[in-house]
PDB file of C-alpha atoms in Angstrom:
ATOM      1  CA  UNK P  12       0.000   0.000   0.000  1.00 76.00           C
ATOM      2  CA  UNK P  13       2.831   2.532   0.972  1.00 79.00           C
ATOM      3  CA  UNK P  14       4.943   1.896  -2.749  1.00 82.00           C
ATOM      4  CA  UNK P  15       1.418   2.600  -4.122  1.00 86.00           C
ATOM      5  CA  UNK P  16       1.209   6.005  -2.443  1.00 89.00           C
ATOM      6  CA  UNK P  17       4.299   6.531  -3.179  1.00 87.00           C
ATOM      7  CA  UNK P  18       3.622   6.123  -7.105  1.00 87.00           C
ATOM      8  CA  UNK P  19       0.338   8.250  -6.709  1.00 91.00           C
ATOM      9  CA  UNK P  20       2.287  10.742  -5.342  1.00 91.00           C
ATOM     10  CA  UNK P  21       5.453  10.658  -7.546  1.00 88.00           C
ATOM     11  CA  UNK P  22       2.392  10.733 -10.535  1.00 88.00           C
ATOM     12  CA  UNK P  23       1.191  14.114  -9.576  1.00 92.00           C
ATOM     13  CA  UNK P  24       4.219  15.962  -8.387  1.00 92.00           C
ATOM     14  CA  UNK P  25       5.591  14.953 -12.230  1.00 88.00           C
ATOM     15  CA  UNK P  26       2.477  16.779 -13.414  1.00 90.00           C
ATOM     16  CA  UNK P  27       2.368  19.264 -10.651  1.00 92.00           C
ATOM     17  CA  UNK P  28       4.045  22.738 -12.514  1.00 93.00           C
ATOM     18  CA  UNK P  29       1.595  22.149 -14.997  1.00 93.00           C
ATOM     19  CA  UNK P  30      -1.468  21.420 -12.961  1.00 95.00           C
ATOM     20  CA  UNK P  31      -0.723  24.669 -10.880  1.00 96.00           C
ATOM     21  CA  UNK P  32      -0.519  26.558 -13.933  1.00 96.00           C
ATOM     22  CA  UNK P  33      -4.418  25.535 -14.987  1.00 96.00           C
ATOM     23  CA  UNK P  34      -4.747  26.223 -11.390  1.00 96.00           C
ATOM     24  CA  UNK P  35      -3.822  29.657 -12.287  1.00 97.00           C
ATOM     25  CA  UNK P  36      -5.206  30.276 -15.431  1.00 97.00           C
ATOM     26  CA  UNK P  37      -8.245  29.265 -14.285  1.00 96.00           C
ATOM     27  CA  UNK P  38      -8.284  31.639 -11.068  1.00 97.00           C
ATOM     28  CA  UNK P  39      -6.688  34.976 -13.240  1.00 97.00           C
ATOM     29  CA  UNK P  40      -9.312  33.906 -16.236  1.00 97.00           C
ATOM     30  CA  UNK P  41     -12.323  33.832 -14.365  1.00 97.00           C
ATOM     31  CA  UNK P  42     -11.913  36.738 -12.153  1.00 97.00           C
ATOM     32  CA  UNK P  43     -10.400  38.665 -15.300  1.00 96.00           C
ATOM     33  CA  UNK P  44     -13.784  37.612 -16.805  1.00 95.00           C
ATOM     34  CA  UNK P  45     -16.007  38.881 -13.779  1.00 96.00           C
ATOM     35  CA  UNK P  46     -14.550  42.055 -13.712  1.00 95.00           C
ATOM     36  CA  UNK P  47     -14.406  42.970 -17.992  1.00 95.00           C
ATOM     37  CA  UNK P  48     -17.451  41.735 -18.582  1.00 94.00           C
ATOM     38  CA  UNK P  49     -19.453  43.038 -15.471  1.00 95.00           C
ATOM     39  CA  UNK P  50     -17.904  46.609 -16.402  1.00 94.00           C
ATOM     40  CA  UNK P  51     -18.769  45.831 -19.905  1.00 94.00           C
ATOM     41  CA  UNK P  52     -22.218  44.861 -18.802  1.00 93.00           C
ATOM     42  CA  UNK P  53     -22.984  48.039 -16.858  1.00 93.00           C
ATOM     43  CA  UNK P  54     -21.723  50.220 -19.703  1.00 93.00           C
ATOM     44  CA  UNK P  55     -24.141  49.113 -22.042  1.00 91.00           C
ATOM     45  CA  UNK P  56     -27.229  49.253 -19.692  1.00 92.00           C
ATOM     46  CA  UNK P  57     -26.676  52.700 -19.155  1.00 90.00           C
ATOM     47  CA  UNK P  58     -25.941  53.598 -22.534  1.00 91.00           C
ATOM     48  CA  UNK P  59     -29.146  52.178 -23.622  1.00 90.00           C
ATOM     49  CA  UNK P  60     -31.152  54.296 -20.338  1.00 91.00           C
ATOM     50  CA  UNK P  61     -29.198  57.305 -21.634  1.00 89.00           C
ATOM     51  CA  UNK P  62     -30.027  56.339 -25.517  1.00 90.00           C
ATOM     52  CA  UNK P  63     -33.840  55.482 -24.544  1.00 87.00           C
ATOM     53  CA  UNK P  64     -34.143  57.070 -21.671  1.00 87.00           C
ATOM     54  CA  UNK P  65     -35.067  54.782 -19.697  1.00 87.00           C
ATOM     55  CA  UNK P  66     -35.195  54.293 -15.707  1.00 86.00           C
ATOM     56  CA  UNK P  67     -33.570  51.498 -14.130  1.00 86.00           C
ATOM     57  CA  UNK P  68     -36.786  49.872 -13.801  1.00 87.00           C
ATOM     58  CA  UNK P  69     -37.770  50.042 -17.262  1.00 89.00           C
ATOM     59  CA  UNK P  70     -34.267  49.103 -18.564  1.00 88.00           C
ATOM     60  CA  UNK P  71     -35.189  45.561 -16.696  1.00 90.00           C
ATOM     61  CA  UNK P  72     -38.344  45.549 -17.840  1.00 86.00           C
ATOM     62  CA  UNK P  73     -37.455  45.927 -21.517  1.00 88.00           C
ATOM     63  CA  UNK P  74     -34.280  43.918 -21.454  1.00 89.00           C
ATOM     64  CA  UNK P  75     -34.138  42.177 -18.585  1.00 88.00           C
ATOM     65  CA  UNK P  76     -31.706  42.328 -15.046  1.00 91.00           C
ATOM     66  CA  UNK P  77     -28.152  41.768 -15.005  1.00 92.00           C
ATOM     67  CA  UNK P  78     -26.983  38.238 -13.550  1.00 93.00           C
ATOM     68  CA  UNK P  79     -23.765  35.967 -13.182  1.00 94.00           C
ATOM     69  CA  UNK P  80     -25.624  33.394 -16.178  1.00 91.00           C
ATOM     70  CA  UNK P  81     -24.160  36.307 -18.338  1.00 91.00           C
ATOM     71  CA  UNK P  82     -20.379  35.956 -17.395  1.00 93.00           C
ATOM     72  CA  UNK P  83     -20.645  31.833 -16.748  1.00 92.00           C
ATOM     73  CA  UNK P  84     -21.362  31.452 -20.555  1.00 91.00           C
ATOM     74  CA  UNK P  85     -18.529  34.032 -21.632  1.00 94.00           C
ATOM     75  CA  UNK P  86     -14.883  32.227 -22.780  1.00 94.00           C
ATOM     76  CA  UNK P  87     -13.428  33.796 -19.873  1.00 95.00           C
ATOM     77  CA  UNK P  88     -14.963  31.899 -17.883  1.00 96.00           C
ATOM     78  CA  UNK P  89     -15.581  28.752 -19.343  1.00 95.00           C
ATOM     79  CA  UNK P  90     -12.416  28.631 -21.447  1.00 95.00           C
ATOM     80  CA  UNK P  91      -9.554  27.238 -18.416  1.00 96.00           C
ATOM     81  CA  UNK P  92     -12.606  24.884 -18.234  1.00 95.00           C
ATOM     82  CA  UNK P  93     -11.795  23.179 -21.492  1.00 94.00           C
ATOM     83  CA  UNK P  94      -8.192  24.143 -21.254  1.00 96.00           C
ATOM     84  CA  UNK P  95      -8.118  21.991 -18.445  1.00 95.00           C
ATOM     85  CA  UNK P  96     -10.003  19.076 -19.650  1.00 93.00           C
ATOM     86  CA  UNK P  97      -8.260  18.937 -22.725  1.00 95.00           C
ATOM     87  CA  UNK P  98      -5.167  18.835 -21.060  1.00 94.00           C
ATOM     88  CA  UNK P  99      -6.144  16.064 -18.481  1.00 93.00           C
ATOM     89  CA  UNK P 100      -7.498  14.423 -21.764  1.00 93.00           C
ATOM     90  CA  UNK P 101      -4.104  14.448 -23.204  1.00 93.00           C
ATOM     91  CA  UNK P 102      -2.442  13.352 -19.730  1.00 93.00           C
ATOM     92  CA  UNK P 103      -4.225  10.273 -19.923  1.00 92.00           C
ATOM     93  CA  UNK P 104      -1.944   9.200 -23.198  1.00 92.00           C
ATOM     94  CA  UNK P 105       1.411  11.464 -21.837  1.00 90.00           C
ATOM     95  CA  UNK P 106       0.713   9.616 -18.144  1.00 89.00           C
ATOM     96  CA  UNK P 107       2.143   6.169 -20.344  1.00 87.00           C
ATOM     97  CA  UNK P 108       4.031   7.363 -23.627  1.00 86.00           C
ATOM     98  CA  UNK P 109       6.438   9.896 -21.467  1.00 84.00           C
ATOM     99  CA  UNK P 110       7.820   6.662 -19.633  1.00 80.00           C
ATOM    100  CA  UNK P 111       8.620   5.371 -23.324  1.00 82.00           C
ATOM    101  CA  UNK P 112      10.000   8.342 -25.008  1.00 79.00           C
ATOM    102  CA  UNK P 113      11.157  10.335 -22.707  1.00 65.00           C
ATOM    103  CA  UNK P 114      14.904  10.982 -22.301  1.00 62.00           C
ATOM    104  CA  UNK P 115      15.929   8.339 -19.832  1.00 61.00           C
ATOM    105  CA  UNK P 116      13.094   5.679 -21.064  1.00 67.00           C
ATOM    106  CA  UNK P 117      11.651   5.881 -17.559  1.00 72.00           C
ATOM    107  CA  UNK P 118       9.278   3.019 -17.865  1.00 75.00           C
ATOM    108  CA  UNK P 119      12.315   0.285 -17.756  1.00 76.00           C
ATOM    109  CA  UNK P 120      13.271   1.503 -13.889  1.00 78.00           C
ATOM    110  CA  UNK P 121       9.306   1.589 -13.458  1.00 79.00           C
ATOM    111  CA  UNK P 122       8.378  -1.845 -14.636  1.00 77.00           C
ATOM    112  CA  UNK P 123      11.286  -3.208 -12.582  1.00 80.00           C
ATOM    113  CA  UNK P 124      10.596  -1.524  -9.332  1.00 75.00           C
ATOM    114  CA  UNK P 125       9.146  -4.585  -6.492  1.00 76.00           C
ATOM    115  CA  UNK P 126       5.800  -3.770  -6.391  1.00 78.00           C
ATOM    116  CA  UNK P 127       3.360  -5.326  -8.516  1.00 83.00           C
ATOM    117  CA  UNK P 128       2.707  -3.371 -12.043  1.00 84.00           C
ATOM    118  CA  UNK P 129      -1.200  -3.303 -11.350  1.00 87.00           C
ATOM    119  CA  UNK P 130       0.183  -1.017  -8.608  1.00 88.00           C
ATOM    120  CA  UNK P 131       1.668   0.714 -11.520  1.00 88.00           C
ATOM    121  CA  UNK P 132      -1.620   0.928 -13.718  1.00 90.00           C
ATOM    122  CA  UNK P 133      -3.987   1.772 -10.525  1.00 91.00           C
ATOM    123  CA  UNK P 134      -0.799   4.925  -9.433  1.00 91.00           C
ATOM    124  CA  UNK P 135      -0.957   6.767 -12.632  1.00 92.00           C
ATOM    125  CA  UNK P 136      -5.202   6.112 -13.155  1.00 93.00           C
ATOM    126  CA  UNK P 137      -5.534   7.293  -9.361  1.00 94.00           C
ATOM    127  CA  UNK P 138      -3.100  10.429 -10.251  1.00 94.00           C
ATOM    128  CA  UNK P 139      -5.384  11.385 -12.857  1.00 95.00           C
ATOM    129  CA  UNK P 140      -8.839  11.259 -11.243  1.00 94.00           C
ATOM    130  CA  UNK P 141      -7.637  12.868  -7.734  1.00 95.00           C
ATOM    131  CA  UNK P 142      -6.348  16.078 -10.372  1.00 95.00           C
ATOM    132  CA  UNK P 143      -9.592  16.174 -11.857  1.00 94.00           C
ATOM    133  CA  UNK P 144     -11.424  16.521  -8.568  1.00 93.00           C
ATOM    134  CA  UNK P 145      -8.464  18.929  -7.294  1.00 95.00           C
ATOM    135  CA  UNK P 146      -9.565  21.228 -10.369  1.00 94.00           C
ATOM    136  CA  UNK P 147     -13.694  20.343  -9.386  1.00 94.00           C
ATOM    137  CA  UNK P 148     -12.652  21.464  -5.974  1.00 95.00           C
ATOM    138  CA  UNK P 149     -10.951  24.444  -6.898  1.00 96.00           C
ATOM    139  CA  UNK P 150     -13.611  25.801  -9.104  1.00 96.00           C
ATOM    140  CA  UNK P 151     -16.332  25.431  -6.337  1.00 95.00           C
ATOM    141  CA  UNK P 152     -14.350  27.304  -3.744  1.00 96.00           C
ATOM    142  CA  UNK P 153     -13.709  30.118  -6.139  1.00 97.00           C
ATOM    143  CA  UNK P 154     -17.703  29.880  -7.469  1.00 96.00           C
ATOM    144  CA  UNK P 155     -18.916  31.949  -4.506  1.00 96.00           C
ATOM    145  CA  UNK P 156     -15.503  34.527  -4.570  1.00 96.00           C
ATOM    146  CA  UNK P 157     -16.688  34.988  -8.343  1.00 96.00           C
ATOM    147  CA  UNK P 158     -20.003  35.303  -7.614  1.00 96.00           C
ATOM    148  CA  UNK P 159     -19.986  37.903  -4.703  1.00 95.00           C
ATOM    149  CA  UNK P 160     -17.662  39.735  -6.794  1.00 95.00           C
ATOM    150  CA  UNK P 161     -20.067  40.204  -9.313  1.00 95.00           C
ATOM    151  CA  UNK P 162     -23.251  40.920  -6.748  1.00 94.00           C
ATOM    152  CA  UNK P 163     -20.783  43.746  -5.449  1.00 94.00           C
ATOM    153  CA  UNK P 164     -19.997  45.825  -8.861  1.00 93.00           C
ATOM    154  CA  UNK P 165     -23.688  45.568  -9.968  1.00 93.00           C
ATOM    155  CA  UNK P 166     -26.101  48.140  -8.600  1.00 90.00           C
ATOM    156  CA  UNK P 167     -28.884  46.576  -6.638  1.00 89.00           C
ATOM    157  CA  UNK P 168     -31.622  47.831  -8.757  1.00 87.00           C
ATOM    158  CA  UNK P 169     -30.147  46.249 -11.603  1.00 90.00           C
ATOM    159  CA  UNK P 170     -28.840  42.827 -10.095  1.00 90.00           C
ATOM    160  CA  UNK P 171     -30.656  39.791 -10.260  1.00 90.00           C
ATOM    161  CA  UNK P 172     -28.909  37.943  -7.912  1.00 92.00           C
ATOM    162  CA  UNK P 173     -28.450  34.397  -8.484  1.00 93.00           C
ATOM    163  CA  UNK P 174     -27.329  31.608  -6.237  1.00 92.00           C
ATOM    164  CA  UNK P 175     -24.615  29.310  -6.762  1.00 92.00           C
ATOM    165  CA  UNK P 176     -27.070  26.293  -7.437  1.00 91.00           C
ATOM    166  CA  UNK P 177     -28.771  28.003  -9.616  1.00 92.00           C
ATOM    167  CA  UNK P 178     -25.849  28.956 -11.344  1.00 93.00           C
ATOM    168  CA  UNK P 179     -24.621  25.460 -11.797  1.00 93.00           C
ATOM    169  CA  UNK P 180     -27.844  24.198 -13.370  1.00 90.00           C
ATOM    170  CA  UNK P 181     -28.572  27.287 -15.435  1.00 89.00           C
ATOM    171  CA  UNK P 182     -24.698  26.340 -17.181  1.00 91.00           C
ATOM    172  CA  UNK P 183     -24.071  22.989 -19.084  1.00 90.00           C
ATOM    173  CA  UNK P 184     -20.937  22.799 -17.950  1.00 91.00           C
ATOM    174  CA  UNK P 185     -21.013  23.927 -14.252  1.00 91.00           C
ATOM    175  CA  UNK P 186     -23.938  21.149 -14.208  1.00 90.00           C
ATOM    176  CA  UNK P 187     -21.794  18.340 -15.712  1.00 88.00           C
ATOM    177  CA  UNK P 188     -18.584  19.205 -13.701  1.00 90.00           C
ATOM    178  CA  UNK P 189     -20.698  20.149 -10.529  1.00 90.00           C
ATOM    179  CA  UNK P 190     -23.114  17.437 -10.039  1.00 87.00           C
ATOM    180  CA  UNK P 191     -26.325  18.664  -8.160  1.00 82.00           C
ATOM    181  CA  UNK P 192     -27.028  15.069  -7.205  1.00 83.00           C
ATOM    182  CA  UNK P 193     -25.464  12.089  -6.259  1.00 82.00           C
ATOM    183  CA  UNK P 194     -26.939  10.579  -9.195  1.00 80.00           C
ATOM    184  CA  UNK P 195     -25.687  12.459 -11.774  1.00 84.00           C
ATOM    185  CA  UNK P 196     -22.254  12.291 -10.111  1.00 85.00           C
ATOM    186  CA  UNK P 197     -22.239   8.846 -10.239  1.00 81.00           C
ATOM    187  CA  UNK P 198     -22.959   8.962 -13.896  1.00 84.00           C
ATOM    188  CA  UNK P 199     -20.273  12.296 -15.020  1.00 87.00           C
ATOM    189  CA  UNK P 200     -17.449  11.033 -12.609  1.00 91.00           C
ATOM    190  CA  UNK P 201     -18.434   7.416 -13.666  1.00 90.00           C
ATOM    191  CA  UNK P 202     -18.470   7.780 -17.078  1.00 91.00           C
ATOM    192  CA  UNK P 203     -15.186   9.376 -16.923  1.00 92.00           C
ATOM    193  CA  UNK P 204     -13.522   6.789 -15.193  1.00 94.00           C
ATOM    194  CA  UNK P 205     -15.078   4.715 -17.465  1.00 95.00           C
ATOM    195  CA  UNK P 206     -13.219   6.238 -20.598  1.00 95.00           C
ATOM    196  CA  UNK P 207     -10.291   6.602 -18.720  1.00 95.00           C
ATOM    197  CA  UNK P 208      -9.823   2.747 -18.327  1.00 95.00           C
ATOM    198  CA  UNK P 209     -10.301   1.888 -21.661  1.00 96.00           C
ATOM    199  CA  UNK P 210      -7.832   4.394 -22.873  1.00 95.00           C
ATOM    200  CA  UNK P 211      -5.563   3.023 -20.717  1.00 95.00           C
ATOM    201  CA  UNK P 212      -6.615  -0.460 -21.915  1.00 95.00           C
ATOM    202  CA  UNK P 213      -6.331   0.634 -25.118  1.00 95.00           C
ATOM    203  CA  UNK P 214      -2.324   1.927 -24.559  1.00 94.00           C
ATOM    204  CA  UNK P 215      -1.443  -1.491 -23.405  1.00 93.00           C
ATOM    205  CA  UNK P 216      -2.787  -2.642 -26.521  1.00 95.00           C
ATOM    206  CA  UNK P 217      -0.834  -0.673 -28.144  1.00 92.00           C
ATOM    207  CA  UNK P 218       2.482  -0.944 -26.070  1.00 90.00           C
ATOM    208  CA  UNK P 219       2.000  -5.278 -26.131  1.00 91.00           C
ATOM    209  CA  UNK P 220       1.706  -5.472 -30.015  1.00 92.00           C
ATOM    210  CA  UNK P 221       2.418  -2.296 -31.620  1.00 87.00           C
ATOM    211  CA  UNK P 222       1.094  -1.353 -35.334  1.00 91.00           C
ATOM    212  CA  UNK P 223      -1.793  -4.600 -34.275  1.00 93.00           C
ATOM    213  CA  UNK P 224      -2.189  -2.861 -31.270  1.00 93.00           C
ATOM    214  CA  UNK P 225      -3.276   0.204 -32.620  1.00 94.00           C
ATOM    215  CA  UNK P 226      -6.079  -1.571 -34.570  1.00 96.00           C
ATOM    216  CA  UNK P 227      -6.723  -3.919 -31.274  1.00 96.00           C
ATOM    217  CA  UNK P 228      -6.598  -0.610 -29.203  1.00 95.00           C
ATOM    218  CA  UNK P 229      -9.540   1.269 -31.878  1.00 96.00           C
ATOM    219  CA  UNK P 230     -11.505  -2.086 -32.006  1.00 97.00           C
ATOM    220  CA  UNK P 231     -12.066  -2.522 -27.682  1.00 96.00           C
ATOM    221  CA  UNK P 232     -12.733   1.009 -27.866  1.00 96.00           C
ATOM    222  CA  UNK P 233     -15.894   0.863 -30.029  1.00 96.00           C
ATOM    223  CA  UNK P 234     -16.953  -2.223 -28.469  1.00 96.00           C
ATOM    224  CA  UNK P 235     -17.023  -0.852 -25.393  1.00 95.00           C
ATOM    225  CA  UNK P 236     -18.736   2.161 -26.571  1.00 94.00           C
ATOM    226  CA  UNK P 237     -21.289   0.425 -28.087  1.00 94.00           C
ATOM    227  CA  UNK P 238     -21.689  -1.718 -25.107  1.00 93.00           C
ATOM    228  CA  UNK P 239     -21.986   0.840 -23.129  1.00 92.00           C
ATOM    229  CA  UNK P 240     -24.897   2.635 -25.271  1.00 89.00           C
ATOM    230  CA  UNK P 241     -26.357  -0.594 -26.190  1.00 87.00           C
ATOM    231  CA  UNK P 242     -30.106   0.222 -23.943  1.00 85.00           C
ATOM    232  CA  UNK P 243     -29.700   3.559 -25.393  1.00 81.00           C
ATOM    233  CA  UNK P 244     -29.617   1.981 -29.014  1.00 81.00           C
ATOM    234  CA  UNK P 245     -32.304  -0.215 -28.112  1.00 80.00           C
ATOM    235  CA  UNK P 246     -35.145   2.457 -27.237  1.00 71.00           C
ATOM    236  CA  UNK P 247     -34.316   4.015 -30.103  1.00 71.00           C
ATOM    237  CA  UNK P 248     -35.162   0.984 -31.867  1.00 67.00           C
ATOM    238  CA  UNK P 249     -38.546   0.946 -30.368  1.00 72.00           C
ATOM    239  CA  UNK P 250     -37.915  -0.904 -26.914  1.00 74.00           C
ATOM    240  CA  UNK P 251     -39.086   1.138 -24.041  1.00 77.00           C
ATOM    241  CA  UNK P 252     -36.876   1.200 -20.781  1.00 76.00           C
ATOM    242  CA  UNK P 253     -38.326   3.246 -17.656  1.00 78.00           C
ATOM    243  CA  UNK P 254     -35.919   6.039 -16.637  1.00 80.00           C
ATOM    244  CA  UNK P 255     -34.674   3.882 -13.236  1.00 83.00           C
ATOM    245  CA  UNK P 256     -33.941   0.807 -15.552  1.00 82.00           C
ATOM    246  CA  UNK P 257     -32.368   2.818 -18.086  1.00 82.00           C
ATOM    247  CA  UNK P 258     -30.122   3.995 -15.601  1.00 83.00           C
ATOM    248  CA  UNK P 259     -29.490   0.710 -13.644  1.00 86.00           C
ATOM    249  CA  UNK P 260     -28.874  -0.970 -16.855  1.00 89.00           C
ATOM    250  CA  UNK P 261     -25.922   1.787 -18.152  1.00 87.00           C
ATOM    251  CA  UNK P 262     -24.245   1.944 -14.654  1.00 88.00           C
ATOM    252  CA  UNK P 263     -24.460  -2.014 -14.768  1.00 92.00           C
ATOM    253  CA  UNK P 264     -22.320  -1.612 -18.163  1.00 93.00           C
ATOM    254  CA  UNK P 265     -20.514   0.576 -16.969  1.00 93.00           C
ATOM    255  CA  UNK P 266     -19.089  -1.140 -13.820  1.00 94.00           C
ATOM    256  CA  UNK P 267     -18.302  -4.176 -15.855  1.00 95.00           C
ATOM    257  CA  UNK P 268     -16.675  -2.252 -18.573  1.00 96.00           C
ATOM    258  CA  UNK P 269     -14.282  -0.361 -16.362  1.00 95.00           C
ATOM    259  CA  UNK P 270     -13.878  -3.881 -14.210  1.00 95.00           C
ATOM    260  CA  UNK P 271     -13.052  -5.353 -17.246  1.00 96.00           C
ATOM    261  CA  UNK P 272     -10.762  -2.610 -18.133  1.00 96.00           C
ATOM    262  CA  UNK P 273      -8.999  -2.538 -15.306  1.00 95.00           C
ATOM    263  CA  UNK P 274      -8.059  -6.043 -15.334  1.00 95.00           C
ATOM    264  CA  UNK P 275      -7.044  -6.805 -19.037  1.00 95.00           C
ATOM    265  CA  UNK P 276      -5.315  -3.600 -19.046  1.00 94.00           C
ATOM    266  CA  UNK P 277      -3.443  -4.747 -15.861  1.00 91.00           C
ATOM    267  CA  UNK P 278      -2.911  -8.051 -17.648  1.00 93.00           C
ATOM    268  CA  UNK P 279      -1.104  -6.730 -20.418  1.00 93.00           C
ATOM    269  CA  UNK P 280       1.184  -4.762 -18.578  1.00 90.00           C
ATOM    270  CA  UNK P 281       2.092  -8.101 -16.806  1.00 87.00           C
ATOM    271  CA  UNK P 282       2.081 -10.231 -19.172  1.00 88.00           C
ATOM    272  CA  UNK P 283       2.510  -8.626 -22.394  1.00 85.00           C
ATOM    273  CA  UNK P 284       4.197  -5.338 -22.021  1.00 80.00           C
ATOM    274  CA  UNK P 285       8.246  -6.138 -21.512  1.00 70.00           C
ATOM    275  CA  UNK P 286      11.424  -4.081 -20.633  1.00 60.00           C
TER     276      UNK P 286
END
């Protein structure tokens, strides 16, 4: 258990400058964005009261209060969002391929370290998933600091003050990377873990057999996607599910996909995957 905390650990600090720098980007980004756009905001109300001439109560009436919905939608805000999935995206293949062609060639000290390689395979899929709720985390302590922010530059009479709930569910992505439920995170954070384990899977394909493991890597992946949306297929064809079996049946899937991941994935970097 200890060498396995020890690889978690030795996982993240190798990704730790840039993981502190999405920290970062995210943070300057989104408070850049509450600040531009707020001001940017406010000068066009009043420029259409002046224009119109309008009172603050029929500037609402006509076009509606000011809210945080308006900045959560705007790139500066949602942009170190995708920056950051798309680089945790990427990690997933650099986690593996940097062992192979970096420098040193890392991954022959790794595979020969005494500790089993599933410890290996569990280190670097643990790394990845405790950085993606470090960034979660992150962006719902800084939610509120955004969002009082915001409530403080606007005028009262112009505010419609929104609360962070209602902030999450009123943006797509908030709401997939903030559950509201247990439910649905069970089903983002699941899903993801999902994916992640077949990519892996589909690595040690590739690192047991090469230019076939490419093709072995692409094949598992579209089984296992189609799988995966197989009860969705089948109400499309006409065969009703109710919601609660719909659901039971995908996380069923789902927990025997990533299972199944898991271990053949582990497998080939036992069995198949030499230094």
């Amino acid at each position: 258990m200890m060498r396995y905390i020890k690889l978690v650990n030795f996982e993240i600090n190798r990704f730790s400058k840039i993981y502190l720098s999405l920290l970062l980007i995210t943070l300057v980004s989104q408070f850049a964005g509450v600040i531009f756009v707020t001001k940017s905001l406010l000068k066009d109300a009043r420029d259409i009261m002046k224009e119109e001439r309008l009172s603050e109560a029929a500037y609402i009436t006509n076009y509606g209060s000011i809210e945080f919905s308006h900045i959560a939608h705007t790139l500066l805000f949602v942009g170190p969002i995708a920056l950051s999935a798309v680089a945790l995206i990427f990690y997933i293949f650099l986690i593996w391929y940097r062992d192979w062609f970096g420098k040193n060639t890392f991954i022959y000290r790794l595979l020969m370290l005494p500790t089993s390689r599933l410890s290996i395979y569990l280190s670097k899929a643990t790394a990845i998933f405790l950085m993606v709720l470090g960034l979660i985390a992150f962006q719902i302590i800084i939610l509120p600091m955004e969002n009082a922010l915001f409530n403080s530059n606007v005028p009262e009479a112009l505010l419609n003050e929104m609360s962070i709930s209602t902030i999450t569910i009123a943006n797509p992505i908030l709401s997939l990377i903030i559950p509201s439920t247990f439910t649905q995170f069970l089903i983002s954070y699941g899903t993801g873990l999902m994916i992640m384990s077949i990519l892996f899977t589909s690595i040690m394909f590739e690192r047991s057999f090469r230019i076939k493991g490419i093709i072995m890597g692409l094949l598992y992946c579209g089984i296992a996607a189609v799988l995966f949306l197989a009860p969705v297929l089948m109400e499309i064809g006409n065969f009703y599910f109710y919601p609660n079996e719909l659901f039971g049946l995908m996380l069923a899937i789902g927990i025997i996909l990533t299972g199944l991941s898991v271990w053949l994935g582990a497998w080939l970097l036992k069995n198949r995957v030499t230094v």
